[in-house]
Amino acid sequence: MSAERPRITIFDTTLRDGEQSPGCSMNQQEKLRLAHQLDRLGADVIEAGFPIASDGDFESVQAIAAVVRRPIIAGLARACQADIERAWEALKEAARPRIHVFLATSDIHLQYKLRITRDQCVAQARDAVRLAKSLCNDVEFSPEDATRTDPDFLCRVLDAVIEAGATTLNIPDTVGYTTPSEFGALITTIRQRVQGIENVVISAHCHNDLGMAVANALAAVNAGARQVECTINGIGERAGNASLEEVVMAMRVRPDQYPYDTAVVSEQIFAASQMLSEITGVPVQPNKAITGRNAFAHEAGIHQDGVLKNPLTYEIMTPRSVGVPDSKLVLGKHSGRHALGIRCEQLGYQFDRRALDDVYRRFVRLADKIKHVEDHHLLELIRDTHKPSTSATPLIEPIPQIKAMVAAQESEAAKPLPAVPQTNPFGAPLPVHSDHHEQTQQEDYLWGV
């Protein structure tokens, strides 16, 4: 990492906010397994859970704190004594514990959810942080719904919690309401007006309800935030959180716009994405940036031709830079002769131009009907196109070491198509979703920032 660039702390909340996604609950062993992967990934902070929520969540946070030693392990707590003491009990064996306290500050939350005044809010936030600080030196405070909070009042709350001992101030866009320009301006306002702000870390926690979570997080970083709270695959409440892989790779690919460093080992991104999908049974949408199965797949003929000549023509990062084994050429109706010829060679067949044109014409007609042409379809098409009765240029026989594989493909083609299983982002079968992953209702008080 460059010594000149500011370091951005990556705070991963997959195990807390991410787990609150409908259908994404995890048991203790699954959380522990994913925590080890987040450690390998290089996350600076792992928010392991919400200890007051249930005995299971408490035990999960406690287990992670005991064995995952490099990163900071954080536990979430509402701004009340029972939550804070429960969080500390779960975290106290951690090598680097952090208590993360939150309290809503917007008028709509104060009036309708908490039913307290602004003065009561300031006092409660100050007292909660003071209690957390008496137990743990590292205390983060989040003013829930900060982006819909009156800026003057927000700064007043932040003044109070810094005075009480908070070391990180997290500014949550809890309902995904803000825009990049607004959020950047809010971070600038906080830096200019809050007393003692130079002694704490400003963090950004953005939700994706308007599809701007990553853009908002990056705007906050450009405005002076030095921690980003995010999740693997962007999972989280409602439309999800800022995606860790998108935030990190935006900085890696565009250092001219985002000249910052992180400790993330980008080659571990795909493994983390795969593991999360396997554990939760929730696949990533195919066109998801960085980790979706189409992120490095190319079907259009012009794109395929360019990638075969030089991957940089259509890929702004290498698949291996995020742990994906390789880019993928998808054979469909938009594919060109170049990609078709390469795939035929990979299957052991070579053609002159006339023979390839013959195969290509039939290939396009087939692709119009079935969308994606798999290897066994292509082998059948080659056999049908170049059977002895046709006048097409004969194909070159498969090279010997591939004959066995081709025979197996042809045999497989004769079998009826099985039911399509649920797959992970890159097509591997996922395990059957177990009962404990089914969506369960949660009380409103369990919802985080």
PDB file of C-alpha atoms in Angstrom, residues 123-329:
ATOM      1  CA  ALA A 123     -28.756  13.120  27.618  1.00  0.00           C
ATOM      2  CA  GLN A 124     -29.417   9.457  26.747  1.00  0.00           C
ATOM      3  CA  ALA A 125     -26.709   9.391  24.072  1.00  0.00           C
ATOM      4  CA  ARG A 126     -24.162  10.996  26.423  1.00  0.00           C
ATOM      5  CA  ASP A 127     -24.964   8.636  29.314  1.00  0.00           C
ATOM      6  CA  ALA A 128     -24.868   5.551  27.093  1.00  0.00           C
ATOM      7  CA  VAL A 129     -21.474   6.399  25.625  1.00  0.00           C
ATOM      8  CA  ARG A 130     -20.129   7.225  29.069  1.00  0.00           C
ATOM      9  CA  LEU A 131     -21.241   3.797  30.354  1.00  0.00           C
ATOM     10  CA  ALA A 132     -19.768   2.004  27.313  1.00  0.00           C
ATOM     11  CA  LYS A 133     -16.505   3.906  27.757  1.00  0.00           C
ATOM     12  CA  SER A 134     -16.268   2.764  31.377  1.00  0.00           C
ATOM     13  CA  LEU A 135     -16.251  -0.824  30.090  1.00  0.00           C
ATOM     14  CA  CYS A 136     -14.384  -0.591  26.794  1.00  0.00           C
ATOM     15  CA  ASN A 137     -11.880   1.929  25.516  1.00  0.00           C
ATOM     16  CA  ASP A 138     -13.108   1.685  21.900  1.00  0.00           C
ATOM     17  CA  VAL A 139     -16.643   3.069  21.595  1.00  0.00           C
ATOM     18  CA  GLU A 140     -18.484   3.867  18.378  1.00  0.00           C
ATOM     19  CA  PHE A 141     -21.656   5.953  18.344  1.00  0.00           C
ATOM     20  CA  SER A 142     -24.263   6.059  15.582  1.00  0.00           C
ATOM     21  CA  PRO A 143     -27.036   8.672  15.426  1.00  0.00           C
ATOM     22  CA  GLU A 144     -29.640   6.535  13.682  1.00  0.00           C
ATOM     23  CA  ASP A 145     -31.355   8.231  10.716  1.00  0.00           C
ATOM     24  CA  ALA A 146     -28.658  10.901  10.686  1.00  0.00           C
ATOM     25  CA  THR A 147     -29.379  11.998   7.129  1.00  0.00           C
ATOM     26  CA  ARG A 148     -32.945  12.990   8.088  1.00  0.00           C
ATOM     27  CA  THR A 149     -31.819  14.683  11.298  1.00  0.00           C
ATOM     28  CA  ASP A 150     -31.686  18.464  11.625  1.00  0.00           C
ATOM     29  CA  PRO A 151     -27.969  19.249  11.057  1.00  0.00           C
ATOM     30  CA  ASP A 152     -27.761  21.649  14.009  1.00  0.00           C
ATOM     31  CA  PHE A 153     -29.203  19.042  16.358  1.00  0.00           C
ATOM     32  CA  LEU A 154     -27.016  16.305  14.869  1.00  0.00           C
ATOM     33  CA  CYS A 155     -23.902  18.332  15.614  1.00  0.00           C
ATOM     34  CA  ARG A 156     -25.155  18.941  19.159  1.00  0.00           C
ATOM     35  CA  VAL A 157     -25.524  15.168  19.742  1.00  0.00           C
ATOM     36  CA  LEU A 158     -22.096  14.484  18.272  1.00  0.00           C
ATOM     37  CA  ASP A 159     -20.510  17.137  20.506  1.00  0.00           C
ATOM     38  CA  ALA A 160     -22.017  15.389  23.533  1.00  0.00           C
ATOM     39  CA  VAL A 161     -20.866  11.858  22.672  1.00  0.00           C
ATOM     40  CA  ILE A 162     -17.315  12.990  21.852  1.00  0.00           C
ATOM     41  CA  GLU A 163     -17.165  14.652  25.242  1.00  0.00           C
ATOM     42  CA  ALA A 164     -18.406  11.370  26.776  1.00  0.00           C
ATOM     43  CA  GLY A 165     -15.599   9.387  25.158  1.00  0.00           C
ATOM     44  CA  ALA A 166     -16.714   8.132  21.728  1.00  0.00           C
ATOM     45  CA  THR A 167     -13.768   7.254  19.480  1.00  0.00           C
ATOM     46  CA  THR A 168     -15.682   6.685  16.218  1.00  0.00           C
ATOM     47  CA  LEU A 169     -18.692   8.663  14.981  1.00  0.00           C
ATOM     48  CA  ASN A 170     -20.698   6.706  12.456  1.00  0.00           C
ATOM     49  CA  ILE A 171     -23.075   8.694  10.257  1.00  0.00           C
ATOM     50  CA  PRO A 172     -25.809   6.325   9.040  1.00  0.00           C
ATOM     51  CA  ASP A 173     -28.054   6.880   6.054  1.00  0.00           C
ATOM     52  CA  THR A 174     -30.406   4.451   7.741  1.00  0.00           C
ATOM     53  CA  VAL A 175     -33.212   4.543   5.176  1.00  0.00           C
ATOM     54  CA  GLY A 176     -31.125   5.106   2.047  1.00  0.00           C
ATOM     55  CA  TYR A 177     -32.540   8.600   1.594  1.00  0.00           C
ATOM     56  CA  THR A 178     -29.544  10.813   0.864  1.00  0.00           C
ATOM     57  CA  THR A 179     -27.637  11.541  -2.349  1.00  0.00           C
ATOM     58  CA  PRO A 180     -23.857  11.725  -2.850  1.00  0.00           C
ATOM     59  CA  SER A 181     -23.688  15.514  -2.937  1.00  0.00           C
ATOM     60  CA  GLU A 182     -25.870  15.849   0.175  1.00  0.00           C
ATOM     61  CA  PHE A 183     -23.976  13.215   2.101  1.00  0.00           C
ATOM     62  CA  GLY A 184     -20.602  14.675   1.230  1.00  0.00           C
ATOM     63  CA  ALA A 185     -21.835  18.095   2.359  1.00  0.00           C
ATOM     64  CA  LEU A 186     -23.098  16.624   5.645  1.00  0.00           C
ATOM     65  CA  ILE A 187     -19.703  15.064   6.399  1.00  0.00           C
ATOM     66  CA  THR A 188     -18.046  18.404   5.621  1.00  0.00           C
ATOM     67  CA  THR A 189     -20.459  20.197   7.969  1.00  0.00           C
ATOM     68  CA  ILE A 190     -19.679  17.744  10.774  1.00  0.00           C
ATOM     69  CA  ARG A 191     -15.937  18.188  10.270  1.00  0.00           C
ATOM     70  CA  GLN A 192     -16.297  21.961  10.444  1.00  0.00           C
ATOM     71  CA  ARG A 193     -18.714  22.305  13.354  1.00  0.00           C
ATOM     72  CA  VAL A 194     -18.325  19.437  15.824  1.00  0.00           C
ATOM     73  CA  GLN A 195     -15.957  20.094  18.720  1.00  0.00           C
ATOM     74  CA  GLY A 196     -13.121  17.565  19.026  1.00  0.00           C
ATOM     75  CA  ILE A 197     -13.894  15.949  15.673  1.00  0.00           C
ATOM     76  CA  GLU A 198     -10.177  15.882  14.831  1.00  0.00           C
ATOM     77  CA  ASN A 199      -9.667  13.308  17.586  1.00  0.00           C
ATOM     78  CA  VAL A 200     -12.212  10.746  16.349  1.00  0.00           C
ATOM     79  CA  VAL A 201     -12.819   8.717  13.195  1.00  0.00           C
ATOM     80  CA  ILE A 202     -15.799   9.642  11.021  1.00  0.00           C
ATOM     81  CA  SER A 203     -17.570   6.626   9.547  1.00  0.00           C
ATOM     82  CA  ALA A 204     -20.241   6.194   6.854  1.00  0.00           C
ATOM     83  CA  HIS A 205     -22.993   3.562   6.923  1.00  0.00           C
ATOM     84  CA  CYS A 206     -25.148   3.722   3.807  1.00  0.00           C
ATOM     85  CA  HIS A 207     -28.244   1.791   2.788  1.00  0.00           C
ATOM     86  CA  ASN A 208     -29.215   1.150  -0.804  1.00  0.00           C
ATOM     87  CA  ASP A 209     -32.919   2.009  -0.985  1.00  0.00           C
ATOM     88  CA  LEU A 210     -32.329   4.396  -3.909  1.00  0.00           C
ATOM     89  CA  GLY A 211     -29.413   2.391  -5.311  1.00  0.00           C
ATOM     90  CA  MET A 212     -26.822   4.932  -4.143  1.00  0.00           C
ATOM     91  CA  ALA A 213     -25.233   3.272  -1.097  1.00  0.00           C
ATOM     92  CA  VAL A 214     -21.783   2.813  -2.655  1.00  0.00           C
ATOM     93  CA  ALA A 215     -21.821   6.246  -4.298  1.00  0.00           C
ATOM     94  CA  ASN A 216     -22.825   7.844  -0.993  1.00  0.00           C
ATOM     95  CA  ALA A 217     -20.117   5.978   0.927  1.00  0.00           C
ATOM     96  CA  LEU A 218     -17.461   7.071  -1.561  1.00  0.00           C
ATOM     97  CA  ALA A 219     -18.723  10.670  -1.403  1.00  0.00           C
ATOM     98  CA  ALA A 220     -18.342  10.522   2.366  1.00  0.00           C
ATOM     99  CA  VAL A 221     -14.773   9.258   2.019  1.00  0.00           C
ATOM    100  CA  ASN A 222     -13.932  12.087  -0.360  1.00  0.00           C
ATOM    101  CA  ALA A 223     -15.368  14.513   2.199  1.00  0.00           C
ATOM    102  CA  GLY A 224     -13.201  13.175   5.030  1.00  0.00           C
ATOM    103  CA  ALA A 225     -14.777   9.976   6.394  1.00  0.00           C
ATOM    104  CA  ARG A 226     -12.115   7.375   7.140  1.00  0.00           C
ATOM    105  CA  GLN A 227     -14.252   4.332   7.888  1.00  0.00           C
ATOM    106  CA  VAL A 228     -16.849   2.675   5.640  1.00  0.00           C
ATOM    107  CA  GLU A 229     -19.413   0.218   6.973  1.00  0.00           C
ATOM    108  CA  CYS A 230     -20.366  -2.347   4.351  1.00  0.00           C
ATOM    109  CA  THR A 231     -21.331  -5.968   3.697  1.00  0.00           C
ATOM    110  CA  ILE A 232     -20.333  -8.815   1.407  1.00  0.00           C
ATOM    111  CA  ASN A 233     -22.576  -8.879  -1.678  1.00  0.00           C
ATOM    112  CA  GLY A 234     -24.277  -5.732  -0.347  1.00  0.00           C
ATOM    113  CA  ILE A 235     -26.751  -7.697   1.785  1.00  0.00           C
ATOM    114  CA  GLY A 236     -28.624  -5.961   4.576  1.00  0.00           C
ATOM    115  CA  GLU A 237     -31.956  -4.530   5.662  1.00  0.00           C
ATOM    116  CA  ARG A 238     -34.462  -3.909   2.842  1.00  0.00           C
ATOM    117  CA  ALA A 239     -32.414  -3.075  -0.303  1.00  0.00           C
ATOM    118  CA  GLY A 240     -29.143  -3.805   1.481  1.00  0.00           C
ATOM    119  CA  ASN A 241     -25.974  -1.966   2.490  1.00  0.00           C
ATOM    120  CA  ALA A 242     -23.030  -0.554   0.600  1.00  0.00           C
ATOM    121  CA  SER A 243     -21.249  -3.487  -1.011  1.00  0.00           C
ATOM    122  CA  LEU A 244     -17.777  -4.102   0.403  1.00  0.00           C
ATOM    123  CA  GLU A 245     -16.410  -5.418  -2.880  1.00  0.00           C
ATOM    124  CA  GLU A 246     -17.715  -2.421  -4.848  1.00  0.00           C
ATOM    125  CA  VAL A 247     -16.333   0.138  -2.391  1.00  0.00           C
ATOM    126  CA  VAL A 248     -12.913  -1.520  -2.289  1.00  0.00           C
ATOM    127  CA  MET A 249     -12.585  -2.144  -6.025  1.00  0.00           C
ATOM    128  CA  ALA A 250     -13.724   1.399  -6.881  1.00  0.00           C
ATOM    129  CA  MET A 251     -10.688   2.600  -4.933  1.00  0.00           C
ATOM    130  CA  ARG A 252      -8.406   0.008  -6.547  1.00  0.00           C
ATOM    131  CA  VAL A 253      -9.524   0.610 -10.130  1.00  0.00           C
ATOM    132  CA  ARG A 254      -9.967   4.406  -9.889  1.00  0.00           C
ATOM    133  CA  PRO A 255      -7.211   5.751  -7.617  1.00  0.00           C
ATOM    134  CA  ASP A 256      -7.333   8.948  -9.665  1.00  0.00           C
ATOM    135  CA  GLN A 257     -10.792   9.610  -8.191  1.00  0.00           C
ATOM    136  CA  TYR A 258     -10.441   7.739  -4.891  1.00  0.00           C
ATOM    137  CA  PRO A 259      -6.779   7.912  -3.812  1.00  0.00           C
ATOM    138  CA  TYR A 260      -7.166   5.756  -0.717  1.00  0.00           C
ATOM    139  CA  ASP A 261      -5.831   2.443   0.535  1.00  0.00           C
ATOM    140  CA  THR A 262      -7.510  -0.399   2.388  1.00  0.00           C
ATOM    141  CA  ALA A 263      -6.124  -3.563   3.965  1.00  0.00           C
ATOM    142  CA  VAL A 264      -8.537  -5.757   1.993  1.00  0.00           C
ATOM    143  CA  VAL A 265      -6.951  -8.709   0.189  1.00  0.00           C
ATOM    144  CA  SER A 266      -9.004  -8.389  -2.974  1.00  0.00           C
ATOM    145  CA  GLU A 267      -8.167 -11.913  -4.126  1.00  0.00           C
ATOM    146  CA  GLN A 268     -10.328 -13.157  -1.222  1.00  0.00           C
ATOM    147  CA  ILE A 269     -13.438 -11.259  -2.345  1.00  0.00           C
ATOM    148  CA  PHE A 270     -14.901 -14.000  -4.535  1.00  0.00           C
ATOM    149  CA  ALA A 271     -14.309 -16.648  -1.873  1.00  0.00           C
ATOM    150  CA  ALA A 272     -16.167 -14.512   0.678  1.00  0.00           C
ATOM    151  CA  SER A 273     -19.032 -13.970  -1.756  1.00  0.00           C
ATOM    152  CA  GLN A 274     -19.257 -17.683  -2.547  1.00  0.00           C
ATOM    153  CA  MET A 275     -19.171 -18.643   1.123  1.00  0.00           C
ATOM    154  CA  LEU A 276     -21.932 -16.187   2.039  1.00  0.00           C
ATOM    155  CA  SER A 277     -24.159 -17.471  -0.766  1.00  0.00           C
ATOM    156  CA  GLU A 278     -23.537 -21.052   0.272  1.00  0.00           C
ATOM    157  CA  ILE A 279     -24.276 -20.376   3.943  1.00  0.00           C
ATOM    158  CA  THR A 280     -27.458 -18.334   3.423  1.00  0.00           C
ATOM    159  CA  GLY A 281     -28.735 -20.088   0.315  1.00  0.00           C
ATOM    160  CA  VAL A 282     -29.244 -16.648  -1.262  1.00  0.00           C
ATOM    161  CA  PRO A 283     -27.568 -16.360  -4.687  1.00  0.00           C
ATOM    162  CA  VAL A 284     -26.088 -13.137  -6.010  1.00  0.00           C
ATOM    163  CA  GLN A 285     -27.947 -11.518  -8.901  1.00  0.00           C
ATOM    164  CA  PRO A 286     -26.142 -12.430 -12.136  1.00  0.00           C
ATOM    165  CA  ASN A 287     -25.289  -8.835 -13.091  1.00  0.00           C
ATOM    166  CA  LYS A 288     -24.036  -7.851  -9.614  1.00  0.00           C
ATOM    167  CA  ALA A 289     -20.818  -5.847  -9.904  1.00  0.00           C
ATOM    168  CA  ILE A 290     -17.612  -7.711  -8.990  1.00  0.00           C
ATOM    169  CA  THR A 291     -19.216 -10.919  -7.658  1.00  0.00           C
ATOM    170  CA  GLY A 292     -22.131 -11.656 -10.000  1.00  0.00           C
ATOM    171  CA  ARG A 293     -21.657 -14.578 -12.384  1.00  0.00           C
ATOM    172  CA  ASN A 294     -21.892 -12.237 -15.379  1.00  0.00           C
ATOM    173  CA  ALA A 295     -19.352  -9.743 -14.012  1.00  0.00           C
ATOM    174  CA  PHE A 296     -16.600 -11.283 -16.141  1.00  0.00           C
ATOM    175  CA  ALA A 297     -18.780 -13.061 -18.729  1.00  0.00           C
ATOM    176  CA  HIS A 298     -18.977 -11.921 -22.354  1.00  0.00           C
ATOM    177  CA  GLU A 299     -21.588 -12.951 -24.935  1.00  0.00           C
ATOM    178  CA  ALA A 300     -21.609 -10.159 -27.529  1.00  0.00           C
ATOM    179  CA  GLY A 301     -19.389 -11.084 -30.453  1.00  0.00           C
ATOM    180  CA  ILE A 302     -17.607  -7.722 -30.573  1.00  0.00           C
ATOM    181  CA  HIS A 303     -16.825  -7.974 -26.847  1.00  0.00           C
ATOM    182  CA  GLN A 304     -15.680 -11.574 -27.118  1.00  0.00           C
ATOM    183  CA  ASP A 305     -13.375 -10.761 -30.016  1.00  0.00           C
ATOM    184  CA  GLY A 306     -11.861  -7.854 -28.102  1.00  0.00           C
ATOM    185  CA  VAL A 307     -11.368  -9.836 -24.870  1.00  0.00           C
ATOM    186  CA  LEU A 308      -9.717 -12.692 -26.756  1.00  0.00           C
ATOM    187  CA  LYS A 309      -7.256 -10.235 -28.292  1.00  0.00           C
ATOM    188  CA  ASN A 310      -6.681  -8.231 -25.089  1.00  0.00           C
ATOM    189  CA  PRO A 311      -8.849  -8.537 -21.955  1.00  0.00           C
ATOM    190  CA  LEU A 312      -8.365  -4.835 -21.182  1.00  0.00           C
ATOM    191  CA  THR A 313     -10.606  -3.965 -24.133  1.00  0.00           C
ATOM    192  CA  TYR A 314     -13.686  -4.823 -22.049  1.00  0.00           C
ATOM    193  CA  GLU A 315     -12.454  -5.692 -18.543  1.00  0.00           C
ATOM    194  CA  ILE A 316     -11.396  -2.876 -16.215  1.00  0.00           C
ATOM    195  CA  MET A 317      -9.986  -5.355 -13.685  1.00  0.00           C
ATOM    196  CA  THR A 318      -8.758  -8.898 -14.024  1.00  0.00           C
ATOM    197  CA  PRO A 319     -10.990 -11.695 -12.725  1.00  0.00           C
ATOM    198  CA  ARG A 320      -8.073 -13.031 -10.683  1.00  0.00           C
ATOM    199  CA  SER A 321      -7.690  -9.680  -8.899  1.00  0.00           C
ATOM    200  CA  VAL A 322     -10.928 -10.459  -7.014  1.00  0.00           C
ATOM    201  CA  GLY A 323     -10.384 -14.213  -6.825  1.00  0.00           C
ATOM    202  CA  VAL A 324     -12.495 -15.257  -9.829  1.00  0.00           C
ATOM    203  CA  PRO A 325     -10.697 -18.098 -11.669  1.00  0.00           C
ATOM    204  CA  ASP A 326     -11.112 -16.582 -15.147  1.00  0.00           C
ATOM    205  CA  SER A 327     -13.435 -14.633 -17.414  1.00  0.00           C
ATOM    206  CA  LYS A 328     -16.101 -16.598 -19.248  1.00  0.00           C
ATOM    207  CA  LEU A 329     -17.208 -16.531 -22.872  1.00  0.00           C
TER     208      LEU A 329
END
